[in-house]
XYZ file of C-alpha atoms in Angstrom:
57
model
C 126.918 149.607 -146.075
C 128.198 147.479 -143.276
C 131.399 148.253 -141.471
C 134.425 146.284 -142.537
C 135.726 144.109 -139.713
C 139.266 142.822 -139.625
C 138.730 139.232 -138.501
C 142.329 138.913 -137.308
C 141.909 141.883 -134.941
C 138.509 140.631 -133.768
C 139.974 137.209 -132.953
C 142.902 138.743 -131.080
C 140.600 141.059 -129.137
C 138.388 138.142 -128.137
C 141.443 136.102 -127.055
C 142.780 139.031 -125.034
C 139.437 139.409 -123.239
C 139.387 135.685 -122.407
C 142.954 135.853 -121.099
C 142.015 138.858 -118.964
C 139.080 136.980 -117.441
C 141.313 133.992 -116.698
C 143.855 136.321 -115.066
C 141.165 137.709 -112.769
C 140.199 134.171 -111.715
C 143.832 133.218 -111.085
C 144.467 136.339 -109.003
C 141.502 135.457 -106.823
C 142.516 131.808 -106.601
C 146.286 132.023 -106.147
C 146.952 135.640 -105.188
C 147.155 135.224 -101.430
C 149.973 136.352 -99.197
C 152.094 133.965 -97.193
C 150.489 135.228 -93.970
C 146.988 134.523 -95.289
C 147.988 130.999 -96.294
C 149.570 130.375 -92.875
C 146.482 131.723 -91.091
C 144.164 129.477 -93.098
C 146.400 126.443 -92.507
C 146.501 127.125 -88.759
C 142.731 127.515 -88.680
C 142.268 124.249 -90.589
C 144.666 122.446 -88.235
C 142.800 123.809 -85.197
C 139.474 122.588 -86.573
C 140.919 119.139 -87.363
C 142.485 118.887 -83.914
C 139.202 119.849 -82.230
C 137.322 117.273 -84.290
C 139.862 114.535 -83.535
C 139.845 115.341 -79.809
C 136.084 114.948 -79.622
C 136.058 111.413 -81.093
C 135.255 108.546 -78.836
C 137.483 105.498 -78.574
């Protein structure tokens, strides 16, 4: 005989796994410290400034 599967539990387990995967993505996307954000912003500003300074009039 086949095992009896509680569909309610299976649905909840699947939803919990999807939420866990989304949480991993969000931690990678938004989980940066203030210092890391400031460093990246400063680096971006330096690159933009260098590019703007090398333009011809």
